[in-house]
PDB file of C-alpha atoms in Angstrom:
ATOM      1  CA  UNK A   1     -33.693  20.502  64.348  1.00  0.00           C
ATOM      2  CA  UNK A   2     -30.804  22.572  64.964  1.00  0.00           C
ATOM      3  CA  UNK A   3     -28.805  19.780  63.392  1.00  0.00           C
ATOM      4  CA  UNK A   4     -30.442  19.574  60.397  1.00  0.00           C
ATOM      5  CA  UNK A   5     -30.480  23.689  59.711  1.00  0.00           C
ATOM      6  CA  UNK A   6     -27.038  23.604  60.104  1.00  0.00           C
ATOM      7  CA  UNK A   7     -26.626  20.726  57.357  1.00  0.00           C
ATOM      8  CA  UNK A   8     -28.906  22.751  54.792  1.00  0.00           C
ATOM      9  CA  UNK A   9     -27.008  25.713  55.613  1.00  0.00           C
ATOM     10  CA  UNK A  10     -23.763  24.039  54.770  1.00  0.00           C
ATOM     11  CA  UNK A  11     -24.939  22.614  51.861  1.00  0.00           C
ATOM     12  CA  UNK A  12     -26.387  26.172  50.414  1.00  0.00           C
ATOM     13  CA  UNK A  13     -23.183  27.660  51.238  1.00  0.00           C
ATOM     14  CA  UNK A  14     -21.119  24.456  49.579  1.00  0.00           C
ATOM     15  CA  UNK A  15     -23.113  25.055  46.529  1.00  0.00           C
ATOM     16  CA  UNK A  16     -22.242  28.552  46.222  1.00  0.00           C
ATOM     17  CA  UNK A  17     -19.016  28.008  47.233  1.00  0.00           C
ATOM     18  CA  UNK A  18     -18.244  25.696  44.172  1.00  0.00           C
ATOM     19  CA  UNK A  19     -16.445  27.298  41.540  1.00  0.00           C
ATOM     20  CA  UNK A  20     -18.202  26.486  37.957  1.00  0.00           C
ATOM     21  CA  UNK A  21     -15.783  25.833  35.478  1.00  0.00           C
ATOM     22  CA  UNK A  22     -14.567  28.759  33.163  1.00  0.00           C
ATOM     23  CA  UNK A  23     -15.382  29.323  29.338  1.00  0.00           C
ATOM     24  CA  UNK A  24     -11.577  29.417  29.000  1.00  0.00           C
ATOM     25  CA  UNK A  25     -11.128  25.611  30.948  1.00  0.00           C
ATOM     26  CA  UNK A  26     -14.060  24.221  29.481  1.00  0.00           C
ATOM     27  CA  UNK A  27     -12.388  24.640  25.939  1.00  0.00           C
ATOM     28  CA  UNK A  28      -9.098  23.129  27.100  1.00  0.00           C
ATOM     29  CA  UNK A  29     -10.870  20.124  28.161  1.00  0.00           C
ATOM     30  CA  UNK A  30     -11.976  19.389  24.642  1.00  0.00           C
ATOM     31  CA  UNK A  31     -10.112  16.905  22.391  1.00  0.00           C
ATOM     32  CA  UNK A  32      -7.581  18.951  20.140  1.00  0.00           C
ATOM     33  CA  UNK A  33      -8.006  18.559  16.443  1.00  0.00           C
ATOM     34  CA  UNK A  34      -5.572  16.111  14.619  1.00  0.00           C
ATOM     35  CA  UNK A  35      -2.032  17.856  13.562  1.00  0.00           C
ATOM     36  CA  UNK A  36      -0.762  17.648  10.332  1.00  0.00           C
ATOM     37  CA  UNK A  37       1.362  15.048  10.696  1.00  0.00           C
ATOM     38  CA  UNK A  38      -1.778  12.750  12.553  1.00  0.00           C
ATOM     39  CA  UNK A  39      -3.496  13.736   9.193  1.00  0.00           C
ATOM     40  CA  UNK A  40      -0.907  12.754   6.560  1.00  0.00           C
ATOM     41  CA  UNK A  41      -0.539   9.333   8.550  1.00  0.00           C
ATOM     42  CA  UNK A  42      -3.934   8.263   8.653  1.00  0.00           C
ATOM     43  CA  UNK A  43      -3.751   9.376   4.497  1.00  0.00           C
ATOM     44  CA  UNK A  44      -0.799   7.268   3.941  1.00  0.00           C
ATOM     45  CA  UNK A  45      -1.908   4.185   6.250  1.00  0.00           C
ATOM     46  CA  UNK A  46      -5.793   4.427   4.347  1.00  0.00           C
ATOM     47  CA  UNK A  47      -3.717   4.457   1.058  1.00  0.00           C
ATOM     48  CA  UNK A  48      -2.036   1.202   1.436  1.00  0.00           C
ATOM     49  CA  UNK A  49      -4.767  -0.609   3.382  1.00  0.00           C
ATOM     50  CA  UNK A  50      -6.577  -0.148   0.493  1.00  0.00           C
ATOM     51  CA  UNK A  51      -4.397  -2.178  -1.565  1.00  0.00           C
ATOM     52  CA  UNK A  52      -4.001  -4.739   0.812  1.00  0.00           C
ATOM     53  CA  UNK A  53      -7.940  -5.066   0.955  1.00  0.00           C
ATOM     54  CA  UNK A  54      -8.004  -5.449  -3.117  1.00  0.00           C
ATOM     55  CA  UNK A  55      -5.917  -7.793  -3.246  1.00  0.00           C
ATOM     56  CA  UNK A  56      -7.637 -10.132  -0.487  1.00  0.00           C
ATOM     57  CA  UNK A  57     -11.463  -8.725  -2.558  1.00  0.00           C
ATOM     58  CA  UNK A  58      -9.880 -10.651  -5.362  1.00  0.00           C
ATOM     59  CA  UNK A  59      -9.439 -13.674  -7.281  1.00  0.00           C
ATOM     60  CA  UNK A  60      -6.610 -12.410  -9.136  1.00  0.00           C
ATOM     61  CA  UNK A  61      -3.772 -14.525  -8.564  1.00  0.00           C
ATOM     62  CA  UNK A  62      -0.949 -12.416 -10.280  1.00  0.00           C
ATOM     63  CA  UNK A  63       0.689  -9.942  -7.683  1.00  0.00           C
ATOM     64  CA  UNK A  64       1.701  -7.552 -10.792  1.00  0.00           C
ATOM     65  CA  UNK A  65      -1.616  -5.834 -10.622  1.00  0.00           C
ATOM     66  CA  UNK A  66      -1.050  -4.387  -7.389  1.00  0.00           C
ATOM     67  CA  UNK A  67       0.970  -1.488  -6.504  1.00  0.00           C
ATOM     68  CA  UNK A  68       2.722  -3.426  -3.469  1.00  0.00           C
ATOM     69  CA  UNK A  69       6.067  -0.972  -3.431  1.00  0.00           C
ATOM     70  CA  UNK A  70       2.944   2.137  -3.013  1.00  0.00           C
ATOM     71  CA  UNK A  71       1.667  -0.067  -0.421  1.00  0.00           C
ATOM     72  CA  UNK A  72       5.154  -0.129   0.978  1.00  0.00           C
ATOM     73  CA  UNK A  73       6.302   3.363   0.682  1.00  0.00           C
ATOM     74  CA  UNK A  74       2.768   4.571   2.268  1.00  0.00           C
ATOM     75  CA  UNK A  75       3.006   2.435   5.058  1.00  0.00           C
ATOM     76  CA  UNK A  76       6.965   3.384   5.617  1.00  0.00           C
ATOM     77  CA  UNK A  77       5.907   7.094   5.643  1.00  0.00           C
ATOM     78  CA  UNK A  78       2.742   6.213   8.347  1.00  0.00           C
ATOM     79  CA  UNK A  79       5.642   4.706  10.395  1.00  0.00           C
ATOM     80  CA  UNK A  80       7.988   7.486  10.256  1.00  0.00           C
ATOM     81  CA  UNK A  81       5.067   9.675  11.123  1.00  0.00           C
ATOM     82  CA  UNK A  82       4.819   8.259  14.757  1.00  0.00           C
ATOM     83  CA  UNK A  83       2.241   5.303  13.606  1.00  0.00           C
ATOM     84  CA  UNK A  84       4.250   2.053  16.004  1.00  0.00           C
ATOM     85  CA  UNK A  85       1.186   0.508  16.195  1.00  0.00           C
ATOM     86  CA  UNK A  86       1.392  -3.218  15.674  1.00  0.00           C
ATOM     87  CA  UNK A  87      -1.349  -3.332  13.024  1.00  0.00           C
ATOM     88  CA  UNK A  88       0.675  -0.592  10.713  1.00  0.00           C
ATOM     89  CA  UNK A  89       4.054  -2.589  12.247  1.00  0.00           C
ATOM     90  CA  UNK A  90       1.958  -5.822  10.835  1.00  0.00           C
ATOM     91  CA  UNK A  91       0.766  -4.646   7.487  1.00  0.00           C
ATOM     92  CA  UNK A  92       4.354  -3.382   6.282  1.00  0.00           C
ATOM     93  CA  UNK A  93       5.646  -6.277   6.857  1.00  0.00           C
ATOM     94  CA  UNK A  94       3.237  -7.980   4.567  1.00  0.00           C
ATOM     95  CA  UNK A  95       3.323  -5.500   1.942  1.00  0.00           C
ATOM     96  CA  UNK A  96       7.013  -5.836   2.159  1.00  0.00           C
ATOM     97  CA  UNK A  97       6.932  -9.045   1.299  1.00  0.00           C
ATOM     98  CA  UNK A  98       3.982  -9.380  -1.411  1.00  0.00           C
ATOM     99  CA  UNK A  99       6.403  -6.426  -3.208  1.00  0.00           C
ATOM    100  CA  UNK A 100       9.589  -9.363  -2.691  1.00  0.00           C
ATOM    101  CA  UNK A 101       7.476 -11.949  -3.863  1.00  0.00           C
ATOM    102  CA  UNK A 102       6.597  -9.211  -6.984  1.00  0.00           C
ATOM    103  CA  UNK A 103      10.268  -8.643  -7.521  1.00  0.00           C
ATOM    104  CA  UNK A 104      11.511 -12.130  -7.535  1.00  0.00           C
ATOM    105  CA  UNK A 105       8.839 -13.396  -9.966  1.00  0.00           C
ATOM    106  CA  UNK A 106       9.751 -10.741 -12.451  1.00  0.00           C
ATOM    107  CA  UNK A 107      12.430 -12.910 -13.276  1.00  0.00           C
ATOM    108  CA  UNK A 108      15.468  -9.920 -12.881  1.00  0.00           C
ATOM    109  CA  UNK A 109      17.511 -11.698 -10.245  1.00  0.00           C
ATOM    110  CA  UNK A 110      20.126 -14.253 -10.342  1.00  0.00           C
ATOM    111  CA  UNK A 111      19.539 -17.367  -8.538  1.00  0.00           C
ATOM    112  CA  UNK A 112      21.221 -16.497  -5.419  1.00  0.00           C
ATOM    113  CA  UNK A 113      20.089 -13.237  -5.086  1.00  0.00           C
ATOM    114  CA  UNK A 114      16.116 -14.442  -5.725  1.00  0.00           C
ATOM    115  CA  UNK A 115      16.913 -17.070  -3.183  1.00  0.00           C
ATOM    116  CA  UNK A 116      17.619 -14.637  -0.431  1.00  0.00           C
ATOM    117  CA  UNK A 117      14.846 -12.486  -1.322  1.00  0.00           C
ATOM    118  CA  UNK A 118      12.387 -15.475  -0.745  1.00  0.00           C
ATOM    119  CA  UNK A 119      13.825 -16.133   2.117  1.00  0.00           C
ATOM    120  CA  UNK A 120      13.414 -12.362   2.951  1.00  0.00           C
ATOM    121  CA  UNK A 121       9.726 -12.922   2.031  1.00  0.00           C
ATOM    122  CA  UNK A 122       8.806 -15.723   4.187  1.00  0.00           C
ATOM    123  CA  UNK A 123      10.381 -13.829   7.249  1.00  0.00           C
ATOM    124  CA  UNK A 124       8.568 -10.567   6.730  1.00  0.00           C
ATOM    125  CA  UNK A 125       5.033 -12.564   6.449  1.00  0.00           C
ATOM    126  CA  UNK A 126       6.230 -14.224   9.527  1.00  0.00           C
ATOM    127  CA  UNK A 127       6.979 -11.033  11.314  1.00  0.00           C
ATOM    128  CA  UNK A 128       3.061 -10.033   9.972  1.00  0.00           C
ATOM    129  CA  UNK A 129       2.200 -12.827  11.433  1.00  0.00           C
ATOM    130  CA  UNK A 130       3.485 -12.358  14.806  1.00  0.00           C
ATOM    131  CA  UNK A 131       2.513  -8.473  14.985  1.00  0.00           C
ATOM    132  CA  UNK A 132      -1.267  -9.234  13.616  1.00  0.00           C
ATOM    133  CA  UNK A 133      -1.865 -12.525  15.380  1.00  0.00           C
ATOM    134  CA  UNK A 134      -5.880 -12.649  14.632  1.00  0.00           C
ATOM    135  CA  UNK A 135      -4.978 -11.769  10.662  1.00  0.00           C
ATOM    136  CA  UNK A 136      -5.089 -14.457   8.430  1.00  0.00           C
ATOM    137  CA  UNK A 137      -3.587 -13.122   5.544  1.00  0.00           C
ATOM    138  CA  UNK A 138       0.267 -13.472   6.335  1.00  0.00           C
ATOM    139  CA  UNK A 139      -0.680 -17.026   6.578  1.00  0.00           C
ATOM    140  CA  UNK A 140      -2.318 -16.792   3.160  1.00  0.00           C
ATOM    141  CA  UNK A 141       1.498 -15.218   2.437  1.00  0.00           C
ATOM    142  CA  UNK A 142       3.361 -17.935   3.737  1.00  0.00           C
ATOM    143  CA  UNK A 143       1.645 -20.553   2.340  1.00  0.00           C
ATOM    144  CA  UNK A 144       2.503 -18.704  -1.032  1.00  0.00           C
ATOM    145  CA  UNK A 145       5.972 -19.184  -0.280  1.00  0.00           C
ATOM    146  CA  UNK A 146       5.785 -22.416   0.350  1.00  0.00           C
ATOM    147  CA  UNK A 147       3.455 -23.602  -2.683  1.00  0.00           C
ATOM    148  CA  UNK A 148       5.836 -21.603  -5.474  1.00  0.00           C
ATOM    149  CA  UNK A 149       8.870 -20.218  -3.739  1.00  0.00           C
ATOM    150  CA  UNK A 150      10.586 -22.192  -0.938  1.00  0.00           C
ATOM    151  CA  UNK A 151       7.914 -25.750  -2.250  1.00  0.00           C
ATOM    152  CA  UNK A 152       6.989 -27.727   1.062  1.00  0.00           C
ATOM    153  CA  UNK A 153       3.698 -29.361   1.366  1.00  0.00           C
ATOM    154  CA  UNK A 154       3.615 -29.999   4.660  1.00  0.00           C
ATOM    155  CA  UNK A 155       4.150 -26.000   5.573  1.00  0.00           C
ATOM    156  CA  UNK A 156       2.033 -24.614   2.857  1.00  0.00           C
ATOM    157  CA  UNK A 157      -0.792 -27.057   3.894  1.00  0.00           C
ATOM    158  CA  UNK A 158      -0.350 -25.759   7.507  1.00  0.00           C
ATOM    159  CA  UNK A 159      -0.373 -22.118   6.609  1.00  0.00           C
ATOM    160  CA  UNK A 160      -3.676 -23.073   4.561  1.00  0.00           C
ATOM    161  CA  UNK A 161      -5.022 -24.749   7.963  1.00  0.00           C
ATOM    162  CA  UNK A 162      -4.172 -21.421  10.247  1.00  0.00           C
ATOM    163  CA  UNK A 163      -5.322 -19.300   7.933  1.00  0.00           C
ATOM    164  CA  UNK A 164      -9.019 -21.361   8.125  1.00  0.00           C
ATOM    165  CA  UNK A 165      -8.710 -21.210  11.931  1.00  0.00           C
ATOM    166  CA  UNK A 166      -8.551 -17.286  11.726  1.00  0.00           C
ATOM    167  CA  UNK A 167     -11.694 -17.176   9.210  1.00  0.00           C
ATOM    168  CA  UNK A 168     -10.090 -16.528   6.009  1.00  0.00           C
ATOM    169  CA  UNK A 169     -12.113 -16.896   3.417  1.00  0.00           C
ATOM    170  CA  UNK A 170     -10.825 -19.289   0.504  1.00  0.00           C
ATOM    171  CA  UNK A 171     -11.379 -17.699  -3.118  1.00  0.00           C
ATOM    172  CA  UNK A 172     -10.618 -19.534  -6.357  1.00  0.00           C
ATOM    173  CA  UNK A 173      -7.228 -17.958  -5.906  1.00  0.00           C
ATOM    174  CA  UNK A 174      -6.209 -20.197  -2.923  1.00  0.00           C
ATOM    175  CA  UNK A 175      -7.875 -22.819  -3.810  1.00  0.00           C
ATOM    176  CA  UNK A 176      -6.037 -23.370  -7.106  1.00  0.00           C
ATOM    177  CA  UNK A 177      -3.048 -22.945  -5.093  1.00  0.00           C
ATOM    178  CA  UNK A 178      -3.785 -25.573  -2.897  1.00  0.00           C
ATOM    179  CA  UNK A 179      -3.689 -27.839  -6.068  1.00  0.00           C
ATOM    180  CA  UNK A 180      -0.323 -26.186  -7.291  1.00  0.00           C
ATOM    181  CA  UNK A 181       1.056 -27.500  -4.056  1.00  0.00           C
ATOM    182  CA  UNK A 182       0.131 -31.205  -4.707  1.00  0.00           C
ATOM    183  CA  UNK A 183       0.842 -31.206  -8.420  1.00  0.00           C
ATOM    184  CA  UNK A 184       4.370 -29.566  -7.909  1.00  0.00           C
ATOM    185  CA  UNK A 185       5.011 -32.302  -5.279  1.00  0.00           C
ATOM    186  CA  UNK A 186       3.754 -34.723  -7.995  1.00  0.00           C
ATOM    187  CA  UNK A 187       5.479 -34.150 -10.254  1.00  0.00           C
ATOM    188  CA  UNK A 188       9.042 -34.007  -7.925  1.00  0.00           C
ATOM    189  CA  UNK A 189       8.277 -37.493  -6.794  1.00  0.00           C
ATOM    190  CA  UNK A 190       7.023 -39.171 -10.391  1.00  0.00           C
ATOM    191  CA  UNK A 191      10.327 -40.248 -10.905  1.00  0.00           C
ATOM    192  CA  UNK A 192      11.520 -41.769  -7.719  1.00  0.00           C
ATOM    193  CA  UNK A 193       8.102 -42.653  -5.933  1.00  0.00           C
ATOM    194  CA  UNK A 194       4.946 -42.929  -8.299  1.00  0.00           C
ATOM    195  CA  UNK A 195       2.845 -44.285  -6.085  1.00  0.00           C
ATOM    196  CA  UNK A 196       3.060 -40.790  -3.728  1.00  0.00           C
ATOM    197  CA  UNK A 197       3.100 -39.031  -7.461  1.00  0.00           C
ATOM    198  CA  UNK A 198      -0.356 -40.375  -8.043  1.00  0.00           C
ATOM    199  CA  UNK A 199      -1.687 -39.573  -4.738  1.00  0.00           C
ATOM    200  CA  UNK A 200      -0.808 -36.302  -4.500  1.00  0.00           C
ATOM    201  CA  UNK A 201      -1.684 -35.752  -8.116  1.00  0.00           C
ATOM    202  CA  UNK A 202      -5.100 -37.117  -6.895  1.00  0.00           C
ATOM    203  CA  UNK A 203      -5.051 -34.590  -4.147  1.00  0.00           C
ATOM    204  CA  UNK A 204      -4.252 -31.888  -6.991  1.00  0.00           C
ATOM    205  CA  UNK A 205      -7.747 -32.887  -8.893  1.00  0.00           C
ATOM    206  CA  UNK A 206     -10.087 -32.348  -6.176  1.00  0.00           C
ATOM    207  CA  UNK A 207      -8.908 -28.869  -5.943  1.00  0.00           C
ATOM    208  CA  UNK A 208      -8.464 -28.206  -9.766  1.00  0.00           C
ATOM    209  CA  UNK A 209     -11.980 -29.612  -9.934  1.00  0.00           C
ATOM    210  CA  UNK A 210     -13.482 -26.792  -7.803  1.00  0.00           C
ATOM    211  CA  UNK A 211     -12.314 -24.146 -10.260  1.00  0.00           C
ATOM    212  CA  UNK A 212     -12.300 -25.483 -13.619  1.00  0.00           C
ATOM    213  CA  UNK A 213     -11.864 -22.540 -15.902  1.00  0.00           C
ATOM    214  CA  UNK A 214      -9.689 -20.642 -13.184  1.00  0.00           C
ATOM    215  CA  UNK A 215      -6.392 -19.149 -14.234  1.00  0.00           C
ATOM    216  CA  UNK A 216      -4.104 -22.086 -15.553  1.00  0.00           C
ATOM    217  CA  UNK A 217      -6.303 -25.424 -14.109  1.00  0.00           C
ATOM    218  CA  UNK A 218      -7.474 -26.722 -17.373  1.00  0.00           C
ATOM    219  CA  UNK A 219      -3.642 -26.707 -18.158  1.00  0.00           C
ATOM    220  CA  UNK A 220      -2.186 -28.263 -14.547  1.00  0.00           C
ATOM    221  CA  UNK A 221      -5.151 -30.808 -15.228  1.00  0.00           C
ATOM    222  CA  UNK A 222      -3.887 -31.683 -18.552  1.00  0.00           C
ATOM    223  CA  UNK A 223      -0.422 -32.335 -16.942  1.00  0.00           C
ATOM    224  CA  UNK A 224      -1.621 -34.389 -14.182  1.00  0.00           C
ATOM    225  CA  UNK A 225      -3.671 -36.919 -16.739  1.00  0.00           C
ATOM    226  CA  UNK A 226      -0.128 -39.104 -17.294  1.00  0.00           C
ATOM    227  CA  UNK A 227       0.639 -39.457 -13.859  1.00  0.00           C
ATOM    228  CA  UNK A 228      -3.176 -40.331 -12.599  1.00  0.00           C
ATOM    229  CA  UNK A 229      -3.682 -42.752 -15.656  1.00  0.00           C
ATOM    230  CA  UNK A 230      -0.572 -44.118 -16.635  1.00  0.00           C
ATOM    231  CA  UNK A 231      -0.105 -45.966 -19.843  1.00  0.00           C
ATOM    232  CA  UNK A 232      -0.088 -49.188 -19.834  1.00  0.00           C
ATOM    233  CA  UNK A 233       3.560 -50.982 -19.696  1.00  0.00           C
ATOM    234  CA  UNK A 234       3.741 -52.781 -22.902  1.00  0.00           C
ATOM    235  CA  UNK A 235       5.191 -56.023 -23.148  1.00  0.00           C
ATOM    236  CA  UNK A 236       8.580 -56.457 -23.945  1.00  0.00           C
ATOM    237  CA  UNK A 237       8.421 -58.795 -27.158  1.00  0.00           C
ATOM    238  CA  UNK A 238      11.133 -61.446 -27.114  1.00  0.00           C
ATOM    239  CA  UNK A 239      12.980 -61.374 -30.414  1.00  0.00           C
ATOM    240  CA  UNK A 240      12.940 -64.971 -32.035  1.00  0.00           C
ATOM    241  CA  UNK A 241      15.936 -65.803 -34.505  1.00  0.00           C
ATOM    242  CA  UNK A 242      14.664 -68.107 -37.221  1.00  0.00           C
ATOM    243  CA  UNK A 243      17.843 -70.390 -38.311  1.00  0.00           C
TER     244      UNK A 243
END
């Protein structure tokens, strides 16, 4: 009995004994507001996420609609704001290179120097690539590149494939592009190898078919119709000499 008085006891005193925490303490413990600087980074990251999302809401397929150097600049800014997150990292990259892309098919640039900035392009996707690993859109990027600026089917087609993997959705957009990449290869090889011509203008059809009445199909379907059906090879006719 003893024993246990002497617990209680202890225990009453302990409780007084506790200090409760000050008005003054319990105010430092909570969460500061956001400086200025937090503020104007969040504002410049929202700004060019914002075109980023448009562009990937759309079907549009010309990059000249978006403000990609705004997307850029904001994202530069966020950056030199303290933002060295990989997603902000990630998504100047890409808008880096959508605004490359925008600059080399405004036609301005000699051949060498549009050469390097393609080159450019498909390395900053591939940095966005490697900073946003789960994002599909630098491989949406990439295989851009590889359909109209550096041509490669096998790449674009594989870029196409990741990009499914990571659940990005496939708009009229990519899906004409996906027949761009067959027809240009088409129409490369109708001179040496027709048979691969034909194939891959083939290929080219059961994408344009998906979006007749997208963009420039009905046009890229008109081009294809030689190379599918070729004319018949007429007969050479002997010439006769009557004596």
């Amino acid at each position: 009995l003893l024993w246990i008085g002497g617990t209680v006891a202890w225990e009453h005193w302990g409780m007084k004994a506790a200090p409760r925490p000050s008005i003054a303490a319990a105010a430092i413990a909570k969460p500061a507001p956001p400086s200025r600087e937090e503020e104007l980074r969040t504002l410049y990251a929202q700004d060019a996420e914002a075109i980023l999302q448009s562009w990937r809401a759309s079907a549009d397929p010309s990059l000249h609609d978006f403000d990609w150097q705004k997307a850029e600049a904001c994202l530069e800014r966020a950056v030199q704001l303290g933002a060295l997150d990989d997603r902000t990292s990630g998504e100047l990259a890409l808008a880096k290179a959508y605004a490359t892309l925008q600059r080399v098919e405004s036609g301005r640039y000699s051949d060498q120097a549009a050469a390097k900035l393609r080159i450019y392009a498909r390395d900053q996707f591939g940095l966005a690539a490697r900073k946003m690993p789960d994002n599909p859109e630098p491989h949406f990027g990439l295989a851009r590149v590889y359909a109209y600026s550096l041509p490669n089917v096998d790449e674009a087609m594989a870029e196409f494939a990741e990009a499914r993997d990571l659940g990005g959705e496939f708009g009229r957009r990519e899906i004409e592009e996906q027949g761009d990449v067959w027809r240009e290869q088409a129409l490369a090889q109708l001179a040496t190898a027709p048979k691969a011509a034909r194939a891959g203008a083939i290929r080219a059809q059961a994408f344009y078919e998906r979006v007749r009445g997208y963009d420039q199909v009905e046009a890229h379907i008109k081009e294809l119709e030689p190379i599918e059906h070729p004319p018949a090879a007429r007969r050479a006719s002997r010439s006769r000499r009557w004596r």
